[in-house]
Short mmCIF file of C-alpha atoms in Angstrom, two decimals:
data_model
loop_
_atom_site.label_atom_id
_atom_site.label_comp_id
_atom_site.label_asym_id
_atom_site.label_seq_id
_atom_site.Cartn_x
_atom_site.Cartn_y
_atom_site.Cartn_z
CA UNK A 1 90.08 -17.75 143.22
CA UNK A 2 92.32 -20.20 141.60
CA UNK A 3 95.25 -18.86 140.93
CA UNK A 4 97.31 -21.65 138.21
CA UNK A 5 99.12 -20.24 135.23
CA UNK A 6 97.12 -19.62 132.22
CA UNK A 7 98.78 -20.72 128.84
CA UNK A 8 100.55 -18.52 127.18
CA UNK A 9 99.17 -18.74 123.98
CA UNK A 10 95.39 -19.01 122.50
CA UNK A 11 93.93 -22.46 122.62
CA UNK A 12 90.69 -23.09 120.95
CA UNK A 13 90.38 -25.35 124.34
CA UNK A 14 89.93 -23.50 127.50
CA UNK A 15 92.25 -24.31 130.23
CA UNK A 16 91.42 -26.41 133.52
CA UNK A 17 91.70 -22.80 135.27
CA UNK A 18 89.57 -20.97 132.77
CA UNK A 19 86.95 -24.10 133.24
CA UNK A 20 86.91 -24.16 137.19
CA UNK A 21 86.81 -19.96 136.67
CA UNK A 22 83.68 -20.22 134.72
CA UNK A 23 82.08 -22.43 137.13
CA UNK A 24 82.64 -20.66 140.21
CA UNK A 25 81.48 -17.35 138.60
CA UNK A 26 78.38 -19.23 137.09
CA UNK A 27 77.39 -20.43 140.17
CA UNK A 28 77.89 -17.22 142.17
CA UNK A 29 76.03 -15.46 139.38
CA UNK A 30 72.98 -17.38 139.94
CA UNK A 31 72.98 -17.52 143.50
CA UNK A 32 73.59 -13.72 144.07
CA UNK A 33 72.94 -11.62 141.05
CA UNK A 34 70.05 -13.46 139.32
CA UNK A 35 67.27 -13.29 141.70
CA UNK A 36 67.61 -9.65 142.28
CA UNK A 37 68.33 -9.05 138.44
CA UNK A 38 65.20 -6.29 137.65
CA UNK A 39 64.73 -5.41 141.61
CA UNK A 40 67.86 -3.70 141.23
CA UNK A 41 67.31 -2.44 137.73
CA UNK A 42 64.07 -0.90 138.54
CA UNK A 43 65.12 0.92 141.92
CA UNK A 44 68.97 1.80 140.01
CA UNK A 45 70.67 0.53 142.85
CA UNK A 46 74.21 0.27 142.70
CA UNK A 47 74.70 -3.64 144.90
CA UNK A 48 77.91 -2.87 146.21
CA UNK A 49 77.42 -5.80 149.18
CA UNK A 50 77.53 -8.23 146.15
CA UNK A 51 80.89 -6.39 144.78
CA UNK A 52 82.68 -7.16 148.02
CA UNK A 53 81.20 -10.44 147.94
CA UNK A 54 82.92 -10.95 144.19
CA UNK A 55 86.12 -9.38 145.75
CA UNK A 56 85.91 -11.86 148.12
CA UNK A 57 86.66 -14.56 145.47
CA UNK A 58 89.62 -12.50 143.62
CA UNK A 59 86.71 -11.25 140.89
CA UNK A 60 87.72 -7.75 141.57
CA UNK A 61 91.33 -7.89 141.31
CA UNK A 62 91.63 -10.35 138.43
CA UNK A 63 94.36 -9.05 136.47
CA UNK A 64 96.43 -7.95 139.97
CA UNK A 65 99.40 -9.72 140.96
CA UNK A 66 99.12 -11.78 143.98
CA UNK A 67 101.84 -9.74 146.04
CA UNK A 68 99.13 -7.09 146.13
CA UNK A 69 96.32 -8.67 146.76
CA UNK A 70 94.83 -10.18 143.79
CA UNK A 71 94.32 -13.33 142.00
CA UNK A 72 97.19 -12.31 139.97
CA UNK A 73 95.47 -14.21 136.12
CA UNK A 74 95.39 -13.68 133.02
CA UNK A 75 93.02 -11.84 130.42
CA UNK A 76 91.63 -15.43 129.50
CA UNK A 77 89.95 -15.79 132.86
CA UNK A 78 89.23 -11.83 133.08
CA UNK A 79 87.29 -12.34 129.66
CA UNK A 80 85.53 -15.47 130.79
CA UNK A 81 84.78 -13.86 134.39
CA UNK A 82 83.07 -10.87 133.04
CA UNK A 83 81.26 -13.13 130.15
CA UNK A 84 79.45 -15.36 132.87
CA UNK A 85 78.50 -12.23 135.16
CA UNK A 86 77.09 -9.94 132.21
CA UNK A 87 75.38 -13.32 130.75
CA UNK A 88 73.00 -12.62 134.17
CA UNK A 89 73.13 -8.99 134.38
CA UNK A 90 75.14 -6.84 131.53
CA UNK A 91 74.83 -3.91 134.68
CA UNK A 92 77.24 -5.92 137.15
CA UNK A 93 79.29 -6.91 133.78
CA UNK A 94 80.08 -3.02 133.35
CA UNK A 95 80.85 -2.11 136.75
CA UNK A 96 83.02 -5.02 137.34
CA UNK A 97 84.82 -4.87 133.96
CA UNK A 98 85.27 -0.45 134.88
CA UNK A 99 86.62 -1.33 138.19
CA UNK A 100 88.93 -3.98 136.80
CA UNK A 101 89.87 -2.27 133.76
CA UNK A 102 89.69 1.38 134.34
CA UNK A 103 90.64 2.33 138.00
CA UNK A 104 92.90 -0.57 139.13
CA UNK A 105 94.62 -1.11 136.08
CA UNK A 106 95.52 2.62 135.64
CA UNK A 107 97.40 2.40 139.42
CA UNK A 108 98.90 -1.17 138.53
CA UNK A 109 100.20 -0.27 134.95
CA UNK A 110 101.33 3.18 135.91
CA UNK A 111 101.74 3.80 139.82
CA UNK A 112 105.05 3.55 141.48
CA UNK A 113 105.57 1.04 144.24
CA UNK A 114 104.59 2.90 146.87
CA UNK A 115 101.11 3.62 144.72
CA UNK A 116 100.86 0.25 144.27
CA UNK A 117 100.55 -1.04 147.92
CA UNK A 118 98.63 1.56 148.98
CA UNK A 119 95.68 1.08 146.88
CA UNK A 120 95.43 -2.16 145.24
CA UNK A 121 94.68 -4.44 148.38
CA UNK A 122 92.31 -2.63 149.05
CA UNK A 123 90.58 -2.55 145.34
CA UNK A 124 91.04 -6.14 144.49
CA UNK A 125 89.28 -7.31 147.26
CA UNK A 126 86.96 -4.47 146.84
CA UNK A 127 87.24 -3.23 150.66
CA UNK A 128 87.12 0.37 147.76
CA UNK A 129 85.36 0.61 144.80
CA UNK A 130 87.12 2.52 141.93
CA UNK A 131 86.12 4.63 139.11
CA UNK A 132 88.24 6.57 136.42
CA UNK A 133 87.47 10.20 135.21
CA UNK A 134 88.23 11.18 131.50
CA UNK A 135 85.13 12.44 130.35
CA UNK A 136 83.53 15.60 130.47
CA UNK A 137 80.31 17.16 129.35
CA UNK A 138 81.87 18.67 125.98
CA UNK A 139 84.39 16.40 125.46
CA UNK A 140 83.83 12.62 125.22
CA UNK A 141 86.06 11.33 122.44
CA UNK A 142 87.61 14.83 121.77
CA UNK A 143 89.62 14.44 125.17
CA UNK A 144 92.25 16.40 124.04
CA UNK A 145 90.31 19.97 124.40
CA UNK A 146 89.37 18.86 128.28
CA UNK A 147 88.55 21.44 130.69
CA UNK A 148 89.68 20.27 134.55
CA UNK A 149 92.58 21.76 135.47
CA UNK A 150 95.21 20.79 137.68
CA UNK A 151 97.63 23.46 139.08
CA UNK A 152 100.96 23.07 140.50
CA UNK A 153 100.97 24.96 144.25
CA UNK A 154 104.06 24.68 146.15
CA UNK A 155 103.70 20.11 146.70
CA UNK A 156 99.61 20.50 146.31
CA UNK A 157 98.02 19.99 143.19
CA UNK A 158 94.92 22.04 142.92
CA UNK A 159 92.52 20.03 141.10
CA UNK A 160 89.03 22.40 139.35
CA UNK A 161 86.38 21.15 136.75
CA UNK A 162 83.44 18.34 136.12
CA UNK A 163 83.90 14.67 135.00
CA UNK A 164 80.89 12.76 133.53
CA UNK A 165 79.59 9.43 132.67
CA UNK A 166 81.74 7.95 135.21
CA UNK A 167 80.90 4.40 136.32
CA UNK A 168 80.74 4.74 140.32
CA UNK A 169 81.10 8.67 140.29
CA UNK A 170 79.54 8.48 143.83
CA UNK A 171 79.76 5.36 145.61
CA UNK A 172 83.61 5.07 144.71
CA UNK A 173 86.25 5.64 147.41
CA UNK A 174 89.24 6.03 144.66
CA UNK A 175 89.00 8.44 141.63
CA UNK A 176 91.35 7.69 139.24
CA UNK A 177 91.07 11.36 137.09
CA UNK A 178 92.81 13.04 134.44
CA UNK A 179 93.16 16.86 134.41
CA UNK A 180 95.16 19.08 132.11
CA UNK A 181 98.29 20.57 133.51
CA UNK A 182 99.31 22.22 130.44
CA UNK A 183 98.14 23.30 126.92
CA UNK A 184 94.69 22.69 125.27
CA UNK A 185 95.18 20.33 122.32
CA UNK A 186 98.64 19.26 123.48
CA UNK A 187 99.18 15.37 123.74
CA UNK A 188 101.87 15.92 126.53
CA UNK A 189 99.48 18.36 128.40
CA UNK A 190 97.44 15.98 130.49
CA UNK A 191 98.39 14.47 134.29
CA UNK A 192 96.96 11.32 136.01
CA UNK A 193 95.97 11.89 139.10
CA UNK A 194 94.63 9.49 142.14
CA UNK A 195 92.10 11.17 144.98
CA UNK A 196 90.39 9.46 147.74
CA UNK A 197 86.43 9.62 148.57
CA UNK A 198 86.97 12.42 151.58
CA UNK A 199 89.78 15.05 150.15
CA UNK A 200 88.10 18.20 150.07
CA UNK A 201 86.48 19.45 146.87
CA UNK A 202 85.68 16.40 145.60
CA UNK A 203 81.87 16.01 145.20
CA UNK A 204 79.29 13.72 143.12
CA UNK A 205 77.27 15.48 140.91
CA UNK A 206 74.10 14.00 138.91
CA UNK A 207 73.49 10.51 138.79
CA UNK A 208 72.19 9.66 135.33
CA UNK A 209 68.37 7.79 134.62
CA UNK A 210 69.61 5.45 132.18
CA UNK A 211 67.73 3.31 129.55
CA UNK A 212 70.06 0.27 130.64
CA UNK A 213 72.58 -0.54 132.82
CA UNK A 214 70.44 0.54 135.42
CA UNK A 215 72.19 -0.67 138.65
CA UNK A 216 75.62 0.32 137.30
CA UNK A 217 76.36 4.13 138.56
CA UNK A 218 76.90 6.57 136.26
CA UNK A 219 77.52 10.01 137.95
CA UNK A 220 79.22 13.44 137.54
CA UNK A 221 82.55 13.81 139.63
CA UNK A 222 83.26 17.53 140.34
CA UNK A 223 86.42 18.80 141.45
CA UNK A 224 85.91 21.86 143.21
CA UNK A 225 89.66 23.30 144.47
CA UNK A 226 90.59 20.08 145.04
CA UNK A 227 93.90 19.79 147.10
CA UNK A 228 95.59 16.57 147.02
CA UNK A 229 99.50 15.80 147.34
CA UNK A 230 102.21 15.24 144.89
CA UNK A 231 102.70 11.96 145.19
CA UNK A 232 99.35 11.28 144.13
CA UNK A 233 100.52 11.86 140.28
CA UNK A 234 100.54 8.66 138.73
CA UNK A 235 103.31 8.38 136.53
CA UNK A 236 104.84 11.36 134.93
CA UNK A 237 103.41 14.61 134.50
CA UNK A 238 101.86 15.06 131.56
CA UNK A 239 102.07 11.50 130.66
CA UNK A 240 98.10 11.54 131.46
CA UNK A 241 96.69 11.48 127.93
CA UNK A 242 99.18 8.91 126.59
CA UNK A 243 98.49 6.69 129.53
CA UNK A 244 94.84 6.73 129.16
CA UNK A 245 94.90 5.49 125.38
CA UNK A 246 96.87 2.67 126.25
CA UNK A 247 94.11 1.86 129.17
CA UNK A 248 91.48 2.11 127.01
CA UNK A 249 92.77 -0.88 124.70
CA UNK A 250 92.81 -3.16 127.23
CA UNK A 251 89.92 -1.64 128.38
CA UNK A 252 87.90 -2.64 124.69
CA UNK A 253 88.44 -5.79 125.66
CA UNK A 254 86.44 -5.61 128.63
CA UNK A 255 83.80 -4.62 126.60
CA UNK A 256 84.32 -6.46 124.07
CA UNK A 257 83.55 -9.57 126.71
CA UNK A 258 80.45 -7.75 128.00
CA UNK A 259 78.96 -7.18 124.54
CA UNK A 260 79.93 -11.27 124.32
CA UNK A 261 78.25 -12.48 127.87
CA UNK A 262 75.03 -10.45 126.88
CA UNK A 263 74.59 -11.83 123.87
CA UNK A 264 75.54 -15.21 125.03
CA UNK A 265 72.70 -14.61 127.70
CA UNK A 266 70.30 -13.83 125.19
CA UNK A 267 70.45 -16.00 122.78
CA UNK A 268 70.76 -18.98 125.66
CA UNK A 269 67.37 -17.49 126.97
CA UNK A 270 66.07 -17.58 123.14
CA UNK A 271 66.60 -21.41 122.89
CA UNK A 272 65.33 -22.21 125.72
CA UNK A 273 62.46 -20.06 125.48
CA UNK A 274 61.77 -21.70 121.34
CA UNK A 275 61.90 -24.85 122.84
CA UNK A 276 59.37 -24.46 124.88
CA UNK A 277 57.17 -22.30 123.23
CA UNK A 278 54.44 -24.04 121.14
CA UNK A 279 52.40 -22.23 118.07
CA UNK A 280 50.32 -24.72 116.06
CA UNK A 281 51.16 -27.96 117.60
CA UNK A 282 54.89 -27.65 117.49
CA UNK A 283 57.68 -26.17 119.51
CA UNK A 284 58.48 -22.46 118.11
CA UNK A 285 62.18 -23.94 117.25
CA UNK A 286 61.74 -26.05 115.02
CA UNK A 287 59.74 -23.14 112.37
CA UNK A 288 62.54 -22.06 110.04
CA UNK A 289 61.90 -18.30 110.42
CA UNK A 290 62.89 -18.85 114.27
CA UNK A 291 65.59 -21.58 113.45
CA UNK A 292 67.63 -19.33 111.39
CA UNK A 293 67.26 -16.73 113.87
CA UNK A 294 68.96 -18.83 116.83
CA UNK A 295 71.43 -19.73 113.64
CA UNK A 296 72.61 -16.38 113.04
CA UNK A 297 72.99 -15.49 116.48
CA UNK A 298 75.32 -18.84 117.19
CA UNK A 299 77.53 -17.85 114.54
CA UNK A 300 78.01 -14.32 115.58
CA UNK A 301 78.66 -15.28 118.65
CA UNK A 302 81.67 -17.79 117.86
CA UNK A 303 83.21 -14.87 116.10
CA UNK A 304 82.92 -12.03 119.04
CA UNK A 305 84.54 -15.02 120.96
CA UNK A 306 87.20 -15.84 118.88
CA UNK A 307 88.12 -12.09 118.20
CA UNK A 308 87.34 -11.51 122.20
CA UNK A 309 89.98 -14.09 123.03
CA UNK A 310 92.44 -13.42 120.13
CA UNK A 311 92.54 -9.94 121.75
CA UNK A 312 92.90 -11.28 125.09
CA UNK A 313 96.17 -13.50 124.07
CA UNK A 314 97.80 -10.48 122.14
CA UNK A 315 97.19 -8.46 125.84
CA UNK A 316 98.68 -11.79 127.54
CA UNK A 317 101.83 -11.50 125.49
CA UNK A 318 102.41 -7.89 126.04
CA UNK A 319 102.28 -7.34 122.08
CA UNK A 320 100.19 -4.59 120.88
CA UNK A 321 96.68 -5.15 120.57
CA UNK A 322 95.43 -1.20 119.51
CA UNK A 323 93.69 -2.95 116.14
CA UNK A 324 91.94 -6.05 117.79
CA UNK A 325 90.99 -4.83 120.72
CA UNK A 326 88.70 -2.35 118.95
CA UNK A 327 87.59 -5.06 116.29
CA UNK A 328 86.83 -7.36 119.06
CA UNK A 329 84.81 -4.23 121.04
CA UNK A 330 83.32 -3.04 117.83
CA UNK A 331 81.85 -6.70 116.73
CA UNK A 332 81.17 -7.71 119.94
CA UNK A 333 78.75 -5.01 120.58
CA UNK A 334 77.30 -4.21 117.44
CA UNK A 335 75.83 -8.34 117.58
CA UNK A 336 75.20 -8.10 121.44
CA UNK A 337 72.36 -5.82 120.10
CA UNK A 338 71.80 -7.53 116.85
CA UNK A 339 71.55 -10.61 119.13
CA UNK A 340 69.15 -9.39 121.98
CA UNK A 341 66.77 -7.77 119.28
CA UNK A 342 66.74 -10.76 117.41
CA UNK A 343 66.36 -12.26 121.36
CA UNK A 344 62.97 -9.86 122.10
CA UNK A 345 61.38 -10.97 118.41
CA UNK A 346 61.82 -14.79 119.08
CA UNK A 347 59.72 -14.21 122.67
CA UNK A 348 57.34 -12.28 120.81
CA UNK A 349 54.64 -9.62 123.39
CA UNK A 350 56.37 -11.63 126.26
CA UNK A 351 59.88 -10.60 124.95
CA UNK A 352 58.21 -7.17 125.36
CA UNK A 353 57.56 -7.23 129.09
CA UNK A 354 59.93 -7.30 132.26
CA UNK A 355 58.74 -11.08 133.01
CA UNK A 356 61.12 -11.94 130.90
CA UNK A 357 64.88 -11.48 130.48
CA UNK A 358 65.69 -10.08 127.14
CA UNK A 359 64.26 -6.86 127.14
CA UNK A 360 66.65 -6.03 129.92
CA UNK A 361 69.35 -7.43 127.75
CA UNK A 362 68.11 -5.10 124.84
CA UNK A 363 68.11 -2.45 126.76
CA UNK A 364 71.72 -2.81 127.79
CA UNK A 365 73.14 -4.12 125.09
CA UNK A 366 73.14 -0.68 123.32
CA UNK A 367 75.61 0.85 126.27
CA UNK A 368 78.24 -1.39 124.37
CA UNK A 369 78.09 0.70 121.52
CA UNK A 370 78.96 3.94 123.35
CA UNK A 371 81.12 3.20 126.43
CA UNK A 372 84.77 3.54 126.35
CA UNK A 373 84.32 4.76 122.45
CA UNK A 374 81.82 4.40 120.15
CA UNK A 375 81.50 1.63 117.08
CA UNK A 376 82.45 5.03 115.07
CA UNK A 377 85.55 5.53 117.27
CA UNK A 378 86.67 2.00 116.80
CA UNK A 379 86.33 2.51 113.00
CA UNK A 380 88.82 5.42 113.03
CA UNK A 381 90.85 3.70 115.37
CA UNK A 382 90.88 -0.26 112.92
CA UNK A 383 90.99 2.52 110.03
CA UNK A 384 93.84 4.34 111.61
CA UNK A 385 95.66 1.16 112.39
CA UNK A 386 95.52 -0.26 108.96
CA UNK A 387 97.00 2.69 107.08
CA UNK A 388 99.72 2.10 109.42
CA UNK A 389 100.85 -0.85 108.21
CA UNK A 390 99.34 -2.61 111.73
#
């Protein structure tokens, strides 16, 4: 992957590197992820030949530093790589955007050196795929009242409890999990914790049928005494919860850009699709009923870019970005399934049927409303921000 400096600031122009980014991606995307696009959705197969192929090309290790293997960019080309996959298939967008965002970036913002070298070759070239355990079955946003423990024994950490939802809970060969090592409800009472696929007592549970996302892996992880040495804490001991929250901002953004690509696939597949179309002697497009539909969804989509991108430079900059990152995530996917409904009523019955693209991207734009906190979350959290004078 090319590897030149981004600027440091948002342009409304992309850069040469964003630009050549885009086009490798694009092509890649249609050459390996399009014509297996509903094979792999109907069978829920996770592809992960075509993840090392993207690691291959520095798509799984955007945001690592070079030294350790990665393409070492900024969240400009991160946003526009994960745009152009999930504008083919939003189910590669999410597990490439949870392996970027989640896993690796937990060990590169928050592993020592030594944590550092050890795993990230290896997952930005995606020789391992990663995943990152916060939730469990009672506890989604609520993460505070989590129930896997870790306990201290002699230099072992004993690791006991059930993780769910998590993107790659079986195929993964890194966990990235948090446990509680001390009080319910405390804030200081949660650990970070890295395991590899093979320590004893780790286990995948149920992979979940989904509506969408279908060949993106969503599985139980279950820690069943679960040994594995101290220095696989990542960061400080109970530092765990603290370090999470300030994963999932950046982490917003990744879905803020998936919520973006699928609608961006959608409504391209709507033009095209009203161009061709005729209904009493005319192309479909040019009736004002379907017109104002392609209109709408244009518009939203120049704002979920701009607020997409405005997030990204804030992230670039190493300012705070708590507020926009979860007005970028909450716009982007509330219109990526505005967009891709609006997407299934331009086709019409054919919009309806798997022959055709947008009911897939229907079906997983809603996903973008849940993951990595619901469009009620955000609202608490833009809420939250504003009262304090952010």
């Amino acid at each position: 992957m090319v590897t030149e400096a981004s600027p440091s600031s948002l342009s409304f122009n992309p850069s040469e590197n964003q630009l050549m980014i885009q086009q490798m991606v694009r092509d890649f995307a249609e050459k390996n992820i399009r014509p297996h696009v509903m094979e792999w959705d109907e069978s829920q197969v996770f592809p992960v030949e075509v993840f090392r192929e993207m690691g291959k090309l520095g798509m799984m290790g955007v945001l690592v530093p070079e030294e350790y293997g990665g393409a070492g960019l900024s969240y400009f080309e991160y946003v526009t790589t994960i745009v152009e996959v999930a504008k083919v298939c939003g189910s590669v967008g999410l597990s490439l955007a949870a392996h970027n965002s989640l896993c690796t970036n937990h060990i590169l913002m928050f592993g020592n050196e030594a944590q550092k070298k050890k795993y990230l070759p290896k997952l930005a070239t995606a020789e391992h795929i990663g995943a990152w355990a916060l939730t469990e079955p009672n506890t989604g946003s609520d993460a505070m009242r989590m129930k896997c423990v870790a306990q201290k024994e002699g230099n072992e950490w004993v690791l006991n409890g059930t993780k769910c939802w998590i993107t790659h809970g079986k195929s993964s060969d890194v966990v990235v999990v948090i446990a509680r090592t001390g009080e319910l409800l405390d804030s200081h009472g949660m650990t970070a914790f890295v395991v590899e696929r093979g320590t004893p007592g780790l286990k995948a549970g149920k992979k979940e049928n989904k509506l969408g996302m279908r060949c993106s892996e969503t599985a139980e992880v279950i820690f069943e005494d679960c040994r594995i040495p101290e220095e696989n804490v990542l960061g400080e001991v109970g530092a765990g919860f603290i370090q999470a929250m300030k994963i999932l901002d950046g982490g917003r953004i990744s879905i803020a850009s998936l919520g973006l690509g699928i609608a961006k696939g959608a409504y391209e597949a709507s033009v095209q699709y009203a161009k061709e179309r005729e209904q009493f002697g005319k192309p479909i497009a040019h009736f004002q009923g379907i017109g104002f539909k392609l209109a709408d969804m244009a518009t939203k989509i120049q704002a979920g870019e701009l607020l997409t991108m405005k997030a990204a430079d804030l992230k670039n900059k190493g300012e705070k970005v708590t507020k926009l990152s979860a007005i970028a995530k909450y716009y982007t996917s509330e219109i990526a399934v505005q967009i891709s409904t609006d997407a299934v009523q331009v086709f019409g019955g054919y919009g309806y049927t798997k022959e055709f693209p947008v009911e897939k991207f229907y079906r997983d734009s809603k996903l973008c409303t849940i993951g990595e906190g619901t469009s009620e979350i955000q609202k608490i959290v833009i809420a939250r921000e504003i009262l304090r004078g952010n």
